[in-house]
mmCIF file of C-alpha atoms in Angstrom:
data_model
loop_
_atom_site.group_PDB
_atom_site.id
_atom_site.type_symbol
_atom_site.label_atom_id
_atom_site.label_comp_id
_atom_site.label_asym_id
_atom_site.label_seq_id
_atom_site.Cartn_x
_atom_site.Cartn_y
_atom_site.Cartn_z
ATOM 1 C CA MET O 1 61.145 40.981 -26.069
ATOM 2 C CA ARG O 2 59.107 38.322 -24.217
ATOM 3 C CA VAL O 3 60.496 34.868 -24.175
ATOM 4 C CA PRO O 4 58.436 31.777 -23.088
ATOM 5 C CA PRO O 5 59.925 29.719 -20.235
ATOM 6 C CA GLY O 6 62.353 27.173 -21.573
ATOM 7 C CA ASP O 7 63.083 28.940 -24.953
ATOM 8 C CA LEU O 8 66.233 30.825 -23.582
ATOM 9 C CA ARG O 9 68.725 29.003 -21.451
ATOM 10 C CA VAL O 10 72.261 29.838 -20.620
ATOM 11 C CA VAL O 11 74.930 27.364 -19.379
ATOM 12 C CA VAL O 12 77.684 29.137 -17.344
ATOM 13 C CA LEU O 13 80.914 27.318 -16.617
ATOM 14 C CA GLU O 14 83.143 29.333 -14.344
ATOM 15 C CA SER O 15 86.856 29.693 -14.776
ATOM 16 C CA ARG O 16 89.242 28.671 -11.944
ATOM 17 C CA PRO O 17 92.948 28.523 -11.278
ATOM 18 C CA THR O 18 94.631 25.791 -13.024
ATOM 19 C CA HIS O 19 95.331 23.680 -9.929
ATOM 20 C CA TRP O 20 91.660 23.410 -8.916
ATOM 21 C CA GLN O 21 90.141 20.052 -10.019
ATOM 22 C CA ARG O 22 86.664 21.092 -10.376
ATOM 23 C CA ARG O 23 84.602 23.803 -11.951
ATOM 24 C CA ARG O 24 81.312 25.379 -10.971
ATOM 25 C CA TYR O 25 78.495 25.325 -13.448
ATOM 26 C CA ARG O 26 74.998 26.651 -13.578
ATOM 27 C CA ILE O 27 71.940 26.220 -16.079
ATOM 28 C CA VAL O 28 69.737 29.261 -16.026
ATOM 29 C CA ASP O 29 66.432 29.933 -17.735
ATOM 30 C CA ALA O 30 65.832 33.468 -18.813
ATOM 31 C CA VAL O 31 62.305 33.467 -17.391
ATOM 32 C CA SER O 32 62.311 30.917 -14.473
ATOM 33 C CA GLY O 33 65.814 31.404 -13.223
ATOM 34 C CA LEU O 34 68.203 28.812 -11.970
ATOM 35 C CA ILE O 35 67.541 25.408 -13.219
ATOM 36 C CA GLU O 36 70.482 23.421 -11.996
ATOM 37 C CA GLY O 37 73.864 24.182 -10.482
ATOM 38 C CA GLY O 38 76.879 22.199 -9.251
ATOM 39 C CA TYR O 39 80.384 21.195 -10.118
ATOM 40 C CA VAL O 40 82.059 19.159 -12.928
ATOM 41 C CA GLN O 41 85.375 17.389 -12.340
ATOM 42 C CA VAL O 42 88.096 18.756 -14.862
ATOM 43 C CA GLY O 43 89.671 15.386 -15.364
ATOM 44 C CA GLU O 44 86.190 13.991 -16.599
ATOM 45 C CA THR O 45 85.808 16.659 -19.165
ATOM 46 C CA VAL O 46 89.462 16.279 -20.410
ATOM 47 C CA THR O 47 89.256 12.588 -20.898
ATOM 48 C CA ARG O 48 85.868 12.721 -22.578
ATOM 49 C CA GLN O 49 86.579 15.274 -25.194
ATOM 50 C CA PRO O 50 85.549 16.132 -27.958
ATOM 51 C CA CYS O 51 82.034 14.791 -27.046
ATOM 52 C CA LEU O 52 80.299 12.884 -24.394
ATOM 53 C CA ASP O 53 79.515 9.762 -26.714
ATOM 54 C CA GLY O 54 75.907 9.740 -25.516
ATOM 55 C CA LYS O 55 76.784 9.292 -21.931
ATOM 56 C CA ALA O 56 75.332 11.385 -19.073
ATOM 57 C CA ALA O 57 77.299 14.548 -18.330
ATOM 58 C CA PRO O 58 79.763 14.057 -15.472
ATOM 59 C CA VAL O 59 78.405 16.505 -12.981
ATOM 60 C CA ILE O 60 77.982 16.859 -9.256
ATOM 61 C CA PRO O 61 74.758 18.712 -8.725
ATOM 62 C CA SER O 62 74.504 21.129 -5.670
ATOM 63 C CA VAL O 63 71.221 22.684 -6.583
ATOM 64 C CA PRO O 64 68.474 20.295 -7.433
ATOM 65 C CA ALA O 65 67.231 20.337 -11.003
ATOM 66 C CA LEU O 66 63.676 21.830 -11.529
ATOM 67 C CA PRO O 67 61.169 19.238 -12.842
ATOM 68 C CA ARG O 68 60.881 19.167 -16.589
ATOM 69 C CA GLU O 69 57.660 20.014 -18.222
ATOM 70 C CA GLY O 70 56.164 17.237 -20.190
#
């Protein structure tokens, strides 16, 4: 199966022990690889459930995002 870049992306949110206050995330494209990676504060995700209400996701990127194709 051949997939064009951008058609299949996976968001990975790693589990951690309960007392850790942040979780590592990665966004990976099946063709081009890692798009973005970083951390998300657990407290932010808990207080903003069940949705983000149109606000930007509360993340701390540690891997720069790739430029988006227009």
